[in-house]
PDB file of C-alpha atoms in Angstrom:
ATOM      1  CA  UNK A 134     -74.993  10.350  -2.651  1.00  0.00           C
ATOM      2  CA  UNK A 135     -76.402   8.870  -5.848  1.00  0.00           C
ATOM      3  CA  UNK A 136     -75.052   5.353  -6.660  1.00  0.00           C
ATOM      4  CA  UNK A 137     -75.641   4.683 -10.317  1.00  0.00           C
ATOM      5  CA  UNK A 138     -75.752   0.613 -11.213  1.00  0.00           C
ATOM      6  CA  UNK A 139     -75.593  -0.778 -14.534  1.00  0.00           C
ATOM      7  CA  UNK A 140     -76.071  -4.972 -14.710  1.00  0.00           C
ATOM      8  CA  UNK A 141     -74.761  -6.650 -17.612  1.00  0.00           C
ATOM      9  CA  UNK A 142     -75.634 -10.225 -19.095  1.00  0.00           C
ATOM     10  CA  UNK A 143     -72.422 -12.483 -20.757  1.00  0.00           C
ATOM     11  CA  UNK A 144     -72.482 -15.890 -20.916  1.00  0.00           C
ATOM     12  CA  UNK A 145     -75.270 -16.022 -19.070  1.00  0.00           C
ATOM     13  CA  UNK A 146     -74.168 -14.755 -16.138  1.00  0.00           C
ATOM     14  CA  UNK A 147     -75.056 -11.512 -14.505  1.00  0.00           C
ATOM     15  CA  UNK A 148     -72.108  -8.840 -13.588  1.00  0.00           C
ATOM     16  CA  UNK A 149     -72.855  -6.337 -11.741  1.00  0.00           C
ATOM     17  CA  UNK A 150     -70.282  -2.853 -12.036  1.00  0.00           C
ATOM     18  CA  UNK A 151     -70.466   0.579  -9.857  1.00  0.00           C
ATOM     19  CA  UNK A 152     -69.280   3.353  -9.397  1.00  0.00           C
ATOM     20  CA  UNK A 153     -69.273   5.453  -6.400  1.00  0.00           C
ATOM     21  CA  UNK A 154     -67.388   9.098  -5.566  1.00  0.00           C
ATOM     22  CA  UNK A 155     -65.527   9.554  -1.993  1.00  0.00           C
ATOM     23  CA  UNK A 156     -64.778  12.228  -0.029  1.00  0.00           C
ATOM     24  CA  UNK A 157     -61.862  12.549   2.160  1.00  0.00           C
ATOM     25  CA  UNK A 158     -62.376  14.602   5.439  1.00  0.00           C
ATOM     26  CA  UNK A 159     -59.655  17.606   5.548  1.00  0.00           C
ATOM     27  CA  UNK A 160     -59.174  17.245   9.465  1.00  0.00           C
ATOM     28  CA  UNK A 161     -58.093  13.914   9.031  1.00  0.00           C
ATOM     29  CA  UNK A 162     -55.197  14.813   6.877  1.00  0.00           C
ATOM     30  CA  UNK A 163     -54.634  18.267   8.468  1.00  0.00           C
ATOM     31  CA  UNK A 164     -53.873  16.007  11.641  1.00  0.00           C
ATOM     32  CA  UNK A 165     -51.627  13.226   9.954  1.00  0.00           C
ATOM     33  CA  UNK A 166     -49.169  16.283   8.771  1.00  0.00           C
ATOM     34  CA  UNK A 167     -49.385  17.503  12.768  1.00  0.00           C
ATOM     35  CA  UNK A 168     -48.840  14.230  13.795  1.00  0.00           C
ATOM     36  CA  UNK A 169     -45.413  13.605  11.120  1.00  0.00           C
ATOM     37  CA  UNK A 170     -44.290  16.965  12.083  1.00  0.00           C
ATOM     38  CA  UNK A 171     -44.258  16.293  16.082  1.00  0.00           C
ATOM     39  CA  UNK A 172     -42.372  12.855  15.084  1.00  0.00           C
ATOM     40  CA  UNK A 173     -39.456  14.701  13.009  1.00  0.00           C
ATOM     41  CA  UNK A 174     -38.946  17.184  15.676  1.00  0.00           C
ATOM     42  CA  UNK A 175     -38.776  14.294  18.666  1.00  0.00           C
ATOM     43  CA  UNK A 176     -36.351  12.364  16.283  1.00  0.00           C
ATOM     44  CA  UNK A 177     -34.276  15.717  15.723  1.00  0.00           C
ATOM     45  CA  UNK A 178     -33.910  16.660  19.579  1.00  0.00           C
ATOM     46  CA  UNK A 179     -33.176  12.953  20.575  1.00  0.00           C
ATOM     47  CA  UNK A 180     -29.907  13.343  17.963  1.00  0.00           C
ATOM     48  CA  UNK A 181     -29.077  15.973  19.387  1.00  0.00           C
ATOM     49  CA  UNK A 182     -29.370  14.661  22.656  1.00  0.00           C
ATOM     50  CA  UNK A 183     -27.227  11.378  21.814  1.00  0.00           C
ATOM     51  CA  UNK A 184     -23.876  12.679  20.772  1.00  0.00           C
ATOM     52  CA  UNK A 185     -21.277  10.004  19.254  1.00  0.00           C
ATOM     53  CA  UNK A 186     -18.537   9.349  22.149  1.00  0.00           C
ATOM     54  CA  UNK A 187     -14.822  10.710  21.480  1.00  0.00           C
ATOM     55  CA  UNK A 188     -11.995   8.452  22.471  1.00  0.00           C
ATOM     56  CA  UNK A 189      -8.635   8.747  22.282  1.00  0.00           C
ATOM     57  CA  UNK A 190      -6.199   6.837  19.684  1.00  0.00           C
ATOM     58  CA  UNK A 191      -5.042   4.138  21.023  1.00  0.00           C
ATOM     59  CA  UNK A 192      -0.470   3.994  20.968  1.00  0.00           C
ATOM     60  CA  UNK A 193       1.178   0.813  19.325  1.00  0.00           C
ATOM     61  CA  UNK A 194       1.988  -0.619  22.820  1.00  0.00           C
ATOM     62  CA  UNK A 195      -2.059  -0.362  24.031  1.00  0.00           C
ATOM     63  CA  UNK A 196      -3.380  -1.754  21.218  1.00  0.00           C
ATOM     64  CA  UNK A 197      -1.197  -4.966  21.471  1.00  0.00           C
ATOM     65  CA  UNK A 198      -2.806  -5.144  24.888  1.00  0.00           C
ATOM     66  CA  UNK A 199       0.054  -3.774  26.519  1.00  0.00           C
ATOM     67  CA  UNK A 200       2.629  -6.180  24.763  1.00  0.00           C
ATOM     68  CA  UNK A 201       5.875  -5.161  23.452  1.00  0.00           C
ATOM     69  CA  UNK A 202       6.573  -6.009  19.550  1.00  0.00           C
ATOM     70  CA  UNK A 203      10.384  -6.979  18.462  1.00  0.00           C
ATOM     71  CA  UNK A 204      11.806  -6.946  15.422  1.00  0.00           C
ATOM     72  CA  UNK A 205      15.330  -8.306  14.317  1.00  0.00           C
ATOM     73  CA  UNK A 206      16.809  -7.907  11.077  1.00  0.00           C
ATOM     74  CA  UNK A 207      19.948  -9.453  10.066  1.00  0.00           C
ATOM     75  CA  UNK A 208      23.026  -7.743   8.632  1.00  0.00           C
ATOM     76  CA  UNK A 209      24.955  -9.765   6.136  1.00  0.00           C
ATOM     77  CA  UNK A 210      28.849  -9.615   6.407  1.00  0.00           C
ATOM     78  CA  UNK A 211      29.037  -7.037   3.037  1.00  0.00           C
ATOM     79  CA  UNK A 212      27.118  -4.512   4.453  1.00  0.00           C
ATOM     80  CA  UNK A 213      28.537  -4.353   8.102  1.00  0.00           C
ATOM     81  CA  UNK A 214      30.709  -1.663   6.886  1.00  0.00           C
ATOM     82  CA  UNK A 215      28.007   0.526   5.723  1.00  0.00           C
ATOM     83  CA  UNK A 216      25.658   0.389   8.102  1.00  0.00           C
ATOM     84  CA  UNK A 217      28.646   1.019  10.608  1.00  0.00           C
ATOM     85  CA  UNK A 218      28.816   4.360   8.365  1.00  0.00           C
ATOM     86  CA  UNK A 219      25.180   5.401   7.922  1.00  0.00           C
ATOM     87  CA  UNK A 220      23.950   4.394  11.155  1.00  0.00           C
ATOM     88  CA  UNK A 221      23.055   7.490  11.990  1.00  0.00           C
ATOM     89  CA  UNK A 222      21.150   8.084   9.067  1.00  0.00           C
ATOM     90  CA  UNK A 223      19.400   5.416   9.573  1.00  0.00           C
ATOM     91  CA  UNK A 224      18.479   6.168  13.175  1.00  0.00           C
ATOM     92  CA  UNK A 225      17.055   8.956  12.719  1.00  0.00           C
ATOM     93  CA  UNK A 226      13.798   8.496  10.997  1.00  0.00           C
ATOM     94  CA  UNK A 227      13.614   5.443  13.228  1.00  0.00           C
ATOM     95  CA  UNK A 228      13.994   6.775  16.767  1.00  0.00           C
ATOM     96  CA  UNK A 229      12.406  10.749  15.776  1.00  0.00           C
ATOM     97  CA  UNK A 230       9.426   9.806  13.145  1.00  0.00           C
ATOM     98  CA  UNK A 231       8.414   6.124  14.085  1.00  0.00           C
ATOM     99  CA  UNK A 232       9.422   6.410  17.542  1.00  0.00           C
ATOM    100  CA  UNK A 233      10.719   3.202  18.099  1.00  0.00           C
ATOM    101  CA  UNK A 234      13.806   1.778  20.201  1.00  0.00           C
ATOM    102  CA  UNK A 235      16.660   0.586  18.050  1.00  0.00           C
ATOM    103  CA  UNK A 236      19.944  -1.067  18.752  1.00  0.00           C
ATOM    104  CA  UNK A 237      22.505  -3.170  16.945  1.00  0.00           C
ATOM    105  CA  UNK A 238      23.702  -6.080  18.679  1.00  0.00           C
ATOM    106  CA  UNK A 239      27.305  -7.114  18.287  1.00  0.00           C
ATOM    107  CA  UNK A 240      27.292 -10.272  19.035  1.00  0.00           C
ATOM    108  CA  UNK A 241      24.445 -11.750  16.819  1.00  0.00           C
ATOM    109  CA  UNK A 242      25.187  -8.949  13.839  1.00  0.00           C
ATOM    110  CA  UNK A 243      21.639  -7.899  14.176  1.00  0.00           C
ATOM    111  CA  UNK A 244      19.572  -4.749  13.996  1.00  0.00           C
ATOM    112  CA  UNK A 245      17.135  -5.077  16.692  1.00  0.00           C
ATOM    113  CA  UNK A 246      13.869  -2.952  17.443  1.00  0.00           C
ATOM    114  CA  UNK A 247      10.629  -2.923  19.376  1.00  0.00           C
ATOM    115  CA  UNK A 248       8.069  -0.805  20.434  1.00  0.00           C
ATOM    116  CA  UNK A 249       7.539   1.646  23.330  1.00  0.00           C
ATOM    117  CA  UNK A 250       4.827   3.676  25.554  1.00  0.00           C
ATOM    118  CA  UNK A 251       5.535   6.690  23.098  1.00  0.00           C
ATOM    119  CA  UNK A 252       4.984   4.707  19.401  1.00  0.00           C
ATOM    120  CA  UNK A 253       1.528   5.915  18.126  1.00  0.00           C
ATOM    121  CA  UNK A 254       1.580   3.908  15.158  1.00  0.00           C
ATOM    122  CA  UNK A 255       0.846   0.456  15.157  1.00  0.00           C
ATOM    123  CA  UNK A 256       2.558  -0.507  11.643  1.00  0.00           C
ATOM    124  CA  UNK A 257       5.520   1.602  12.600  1.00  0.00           C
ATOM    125  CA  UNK A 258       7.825  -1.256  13.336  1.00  0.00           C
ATOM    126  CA  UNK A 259       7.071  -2.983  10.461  1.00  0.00           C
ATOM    127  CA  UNK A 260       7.644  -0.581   8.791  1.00  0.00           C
ATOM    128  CA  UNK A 261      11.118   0.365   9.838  1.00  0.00           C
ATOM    129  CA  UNK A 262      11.129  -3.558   9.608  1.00  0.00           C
ATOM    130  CA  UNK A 263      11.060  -3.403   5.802  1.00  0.00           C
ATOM    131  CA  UNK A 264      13.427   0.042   6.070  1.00  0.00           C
ATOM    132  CA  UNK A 265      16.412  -1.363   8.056  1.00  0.00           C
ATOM    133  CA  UNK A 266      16.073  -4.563   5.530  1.00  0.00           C
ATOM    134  CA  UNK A 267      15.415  -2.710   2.424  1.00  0.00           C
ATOM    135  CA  UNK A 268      19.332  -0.927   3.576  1.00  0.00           C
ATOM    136  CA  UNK A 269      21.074  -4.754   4.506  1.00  0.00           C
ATOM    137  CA  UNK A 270      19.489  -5.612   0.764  1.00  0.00           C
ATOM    138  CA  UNK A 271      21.589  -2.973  -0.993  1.00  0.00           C
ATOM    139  CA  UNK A 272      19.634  -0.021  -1.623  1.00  0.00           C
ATOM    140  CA  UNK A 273      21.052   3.874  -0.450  1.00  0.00           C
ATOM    141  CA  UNK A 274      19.304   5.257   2.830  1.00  0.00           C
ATOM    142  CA  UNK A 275      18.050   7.813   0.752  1.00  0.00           C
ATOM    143  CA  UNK A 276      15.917   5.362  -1.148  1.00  0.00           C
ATOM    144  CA  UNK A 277      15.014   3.199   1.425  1.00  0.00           C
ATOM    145  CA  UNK A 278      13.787   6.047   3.532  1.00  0.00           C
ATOM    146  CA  UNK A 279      11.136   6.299   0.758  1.00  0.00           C
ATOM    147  CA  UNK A 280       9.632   3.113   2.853  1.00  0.00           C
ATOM    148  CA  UNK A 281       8.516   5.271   5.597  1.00  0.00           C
ATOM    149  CA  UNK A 282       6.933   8.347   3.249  1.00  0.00           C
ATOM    150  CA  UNK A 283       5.342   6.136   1.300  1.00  0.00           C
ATOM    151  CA  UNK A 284       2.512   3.229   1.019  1.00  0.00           C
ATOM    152  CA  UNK A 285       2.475   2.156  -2.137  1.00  0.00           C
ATOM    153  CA  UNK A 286       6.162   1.186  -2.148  1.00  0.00           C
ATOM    154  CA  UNK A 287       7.113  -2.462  -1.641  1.00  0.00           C
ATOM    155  CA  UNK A 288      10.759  -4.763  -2.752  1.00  0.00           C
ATOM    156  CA  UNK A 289      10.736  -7.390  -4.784  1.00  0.00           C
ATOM    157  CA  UNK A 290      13.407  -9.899  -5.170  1.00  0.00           C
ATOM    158  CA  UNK A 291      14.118 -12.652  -7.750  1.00  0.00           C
ATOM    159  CA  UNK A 292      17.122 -14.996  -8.456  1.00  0.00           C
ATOM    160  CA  UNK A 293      18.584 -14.975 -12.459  1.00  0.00           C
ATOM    161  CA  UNK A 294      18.297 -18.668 -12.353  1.00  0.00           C
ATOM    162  CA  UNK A 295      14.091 -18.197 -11.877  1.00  0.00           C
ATOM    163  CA  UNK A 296      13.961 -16.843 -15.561  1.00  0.00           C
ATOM    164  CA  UNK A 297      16.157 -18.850 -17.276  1.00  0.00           C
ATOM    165  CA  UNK A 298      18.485 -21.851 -15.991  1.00  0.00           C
ATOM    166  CA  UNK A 299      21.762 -20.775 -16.705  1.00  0.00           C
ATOM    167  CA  UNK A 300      25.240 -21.382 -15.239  1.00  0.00           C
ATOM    168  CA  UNK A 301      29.064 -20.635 -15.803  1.00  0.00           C
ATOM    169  CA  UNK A 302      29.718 -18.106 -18.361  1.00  0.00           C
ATOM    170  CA  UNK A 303      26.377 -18.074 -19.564  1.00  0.00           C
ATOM    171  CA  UNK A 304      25.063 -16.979 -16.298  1.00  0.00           C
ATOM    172  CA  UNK A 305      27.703 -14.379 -16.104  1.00  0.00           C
ATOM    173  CA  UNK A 306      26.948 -12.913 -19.017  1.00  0.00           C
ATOM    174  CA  UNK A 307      23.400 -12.744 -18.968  1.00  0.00           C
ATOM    175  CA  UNK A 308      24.048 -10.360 -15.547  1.00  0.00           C
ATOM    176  CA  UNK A 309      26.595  -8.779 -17.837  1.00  0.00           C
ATOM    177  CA  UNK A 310      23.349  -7.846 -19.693  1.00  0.00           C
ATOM    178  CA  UNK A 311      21.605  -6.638 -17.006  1.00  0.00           C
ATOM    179  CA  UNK A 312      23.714  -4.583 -15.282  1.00  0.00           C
ATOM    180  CA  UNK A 313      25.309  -2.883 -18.862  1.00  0.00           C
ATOM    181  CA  UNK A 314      28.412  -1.138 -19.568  1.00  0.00           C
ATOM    182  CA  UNK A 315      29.217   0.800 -16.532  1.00  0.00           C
ATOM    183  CA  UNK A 316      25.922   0.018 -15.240  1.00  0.00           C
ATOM    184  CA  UNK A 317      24.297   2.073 -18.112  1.00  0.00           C
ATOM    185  CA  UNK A 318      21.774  -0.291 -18.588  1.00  0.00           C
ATOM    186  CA  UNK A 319      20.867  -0.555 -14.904  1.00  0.00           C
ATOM    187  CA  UNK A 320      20.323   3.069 -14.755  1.00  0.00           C
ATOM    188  CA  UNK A 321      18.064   3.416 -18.052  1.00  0.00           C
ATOM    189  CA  UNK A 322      15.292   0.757 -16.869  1.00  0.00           C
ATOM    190  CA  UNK A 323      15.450   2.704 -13.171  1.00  0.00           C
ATOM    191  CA  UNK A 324      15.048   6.461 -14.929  1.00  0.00           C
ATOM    192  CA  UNK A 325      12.459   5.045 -17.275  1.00  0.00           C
ATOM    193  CA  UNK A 326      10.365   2.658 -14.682  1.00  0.00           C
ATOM    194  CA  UNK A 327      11.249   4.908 -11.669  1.00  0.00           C
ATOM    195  CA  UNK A 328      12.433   2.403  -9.536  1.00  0.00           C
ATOM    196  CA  UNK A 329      15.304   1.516  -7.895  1.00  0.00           C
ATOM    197  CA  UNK A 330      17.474  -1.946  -8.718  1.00  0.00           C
ATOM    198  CA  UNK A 331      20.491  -3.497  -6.818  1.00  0.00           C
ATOM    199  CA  UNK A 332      22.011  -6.539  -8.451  1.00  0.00           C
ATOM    200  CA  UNK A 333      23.862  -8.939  -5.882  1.00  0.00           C
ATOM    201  CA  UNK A 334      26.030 -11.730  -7.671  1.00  0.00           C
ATOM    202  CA  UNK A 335      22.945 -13.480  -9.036  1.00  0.00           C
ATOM    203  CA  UNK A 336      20.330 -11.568  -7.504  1.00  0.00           C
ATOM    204  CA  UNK A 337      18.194  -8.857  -8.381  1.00  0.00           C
ATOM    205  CA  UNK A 338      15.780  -6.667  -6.095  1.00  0.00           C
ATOM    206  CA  UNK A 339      13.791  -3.923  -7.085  1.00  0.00           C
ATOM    207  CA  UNK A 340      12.384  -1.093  -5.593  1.00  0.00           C
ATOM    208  CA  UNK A 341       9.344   0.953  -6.588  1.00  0.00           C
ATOM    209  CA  UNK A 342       5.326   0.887  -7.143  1.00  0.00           C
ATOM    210  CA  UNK A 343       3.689  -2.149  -8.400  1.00  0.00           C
ATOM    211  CA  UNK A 344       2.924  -0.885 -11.801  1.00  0.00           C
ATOM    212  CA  UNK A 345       6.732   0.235 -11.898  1.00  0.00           C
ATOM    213  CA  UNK A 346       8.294  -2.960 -10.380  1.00  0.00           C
ATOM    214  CA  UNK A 347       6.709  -5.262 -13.072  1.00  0.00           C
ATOM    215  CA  UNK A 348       7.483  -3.053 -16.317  1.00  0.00           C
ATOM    216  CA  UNK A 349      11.257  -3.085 -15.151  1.00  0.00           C
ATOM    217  CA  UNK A 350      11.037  -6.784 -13.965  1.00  0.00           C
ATOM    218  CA  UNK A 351       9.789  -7.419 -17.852  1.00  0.00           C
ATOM    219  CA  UNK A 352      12.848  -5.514 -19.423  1.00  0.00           C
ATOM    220  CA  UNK A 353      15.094  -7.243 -16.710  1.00  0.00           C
ATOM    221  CA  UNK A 354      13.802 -11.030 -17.962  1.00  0.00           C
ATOM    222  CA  UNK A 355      13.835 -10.036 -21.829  1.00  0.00           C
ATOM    223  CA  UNK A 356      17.684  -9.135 -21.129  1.00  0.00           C
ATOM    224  CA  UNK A 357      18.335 -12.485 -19.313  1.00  0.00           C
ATOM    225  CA  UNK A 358      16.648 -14.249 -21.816  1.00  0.00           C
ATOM    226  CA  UNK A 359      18.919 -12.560 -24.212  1.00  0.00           C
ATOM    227  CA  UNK A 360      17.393  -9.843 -26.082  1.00  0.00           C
ATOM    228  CA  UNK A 361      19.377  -7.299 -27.240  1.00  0.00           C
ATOM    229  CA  UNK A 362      20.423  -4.037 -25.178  1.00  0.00           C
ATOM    230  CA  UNK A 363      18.621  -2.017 -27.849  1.00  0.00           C
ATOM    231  CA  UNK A 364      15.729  -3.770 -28.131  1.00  0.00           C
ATOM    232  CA  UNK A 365      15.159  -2.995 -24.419  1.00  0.00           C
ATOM    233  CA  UNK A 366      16.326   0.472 -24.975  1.00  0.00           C
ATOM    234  CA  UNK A 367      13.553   1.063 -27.198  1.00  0.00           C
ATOM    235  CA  UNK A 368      10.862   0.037 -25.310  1.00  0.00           C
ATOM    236  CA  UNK A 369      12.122   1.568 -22.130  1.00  0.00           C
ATOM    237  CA  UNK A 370      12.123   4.938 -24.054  1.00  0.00           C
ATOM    238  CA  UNK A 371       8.351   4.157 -24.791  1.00  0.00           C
ATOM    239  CA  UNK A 372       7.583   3.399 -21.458  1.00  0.00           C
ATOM    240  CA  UNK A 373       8.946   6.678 -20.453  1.00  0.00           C
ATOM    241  CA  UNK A 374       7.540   8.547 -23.035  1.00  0.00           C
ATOM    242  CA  UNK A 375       4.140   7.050 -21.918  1.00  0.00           C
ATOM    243  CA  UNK A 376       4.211   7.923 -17.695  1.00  0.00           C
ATOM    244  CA  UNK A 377       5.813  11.172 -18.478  1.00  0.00           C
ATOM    245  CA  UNK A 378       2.460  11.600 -20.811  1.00  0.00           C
ATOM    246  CA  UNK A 379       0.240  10.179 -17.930  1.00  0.00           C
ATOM    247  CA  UNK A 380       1.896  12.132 -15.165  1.00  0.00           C
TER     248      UNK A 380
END
């Protein structure tokens, strides 16, 4: 092997620069792939080896360390009557989907649940929590039910007085507003925002998506604040016209 050396003077000073050619020995390498190649195939049967261990899903009652959950809804004196009449209805999807144990007690005019060995679910009381008290707020069984089918569903409930301090006549009328001629107005914002409103003497709740429950609470407070009927007509027609484009 021939080294050639060239020495260079700068500044007085003597630097010295080589250059040399190496060789690599092909056995070396030849055994470094061996080597990676045993290592991946050690690493594949010790996978295989190692499975990941299957257990079963846990039921509502197990996972609250054998604890049973309650639930207990009140049912306000204008809707004894028809949850008297739907109760069956309404113990259906409770008892057959969620699996829960439901009663109403007489004496304290409550609907009362709680979990059992056969409830697989662990949010299934709350949510036939937020069912049986979406029902006592107003809304049909048929809509409520939507509580149980659905996760992106929540209510939302807001006095008249929050958007604007009213009282007497005023107050009344600004309901007047909401709720329309022959509750025209009621139905427009649910068909355009696809939600589903009860109004209560002074109190308004709402039923839908998130998106949908604040465009409809927005056309609600406009009418309180006391925009005109067509005003909010107008804009619930665009609103339409824009989720029927987007759906």
């Amino acid at each position: 092997m021939e080294v050639e050396t060239d020495t260079t003077s700068s500044s007085g000073n003597d630097i010295t620069m080589s250059s040399s050619h190496t060789t690599i020995d092909p056995s070396i390498i030849q055994s470094r792939i061996l080597q990676s190649d045993s290592l991946a195939k050690q690493n594949l049967h010790q996978d295989e080896d190692s499975e990941m261990p299957t257990y079963p899903k846990l039921s509502a009652q197990d996972a609250s360390s054998g604890k049973t959950e309650y639930r207990r809804i009140r049912c306000p004196a204008h809707r004894y009557t028809p949850l008297r009449e739907s109760w069956e209805q309404i113990l259906t999807p409770l008892v057959e989907y969620l699996k829960l144990q439901v009663r109403f007690n007489t004496r304290t005019r409550s609907c009362e649940m709680k979990t059992s060995a056969h409830t697989l679910d662990t949010g299934s009381l709350q949510k036939g929590a937020d069912f049986v008290s979406a029902f006592m707020l107003g809304f049909e069984v048929q809509d409520a039910v939507a509580l149980l089918r659905l996760d992106d569903l929540y209510v939302e409930s807001f006095q008249v007085t929050d958007v604007k301090l009213l009282s007497g006549d005023h107050l009344s009328r600004a309901v007047g507003r909401v709720a329309g001629q022959d509750g025209k107005t009621r139905f427009a914002i649910e068909n355009a925002t696809r939600t589903r409103i009860v109004i209560a003497d002074t109190r308004i709740h709402m039923l839908g998506s998130y998106a949908n429950i604040r465009v409809a609470r927005n056309a609600i407070c406009d009418l309180v604040m006391g925009a005109p009927p067509g005003k909010v007509y107008n804009s619930m027609r665009n609103v339409a016209k824009r989720m029927n484009e987007r759906f």
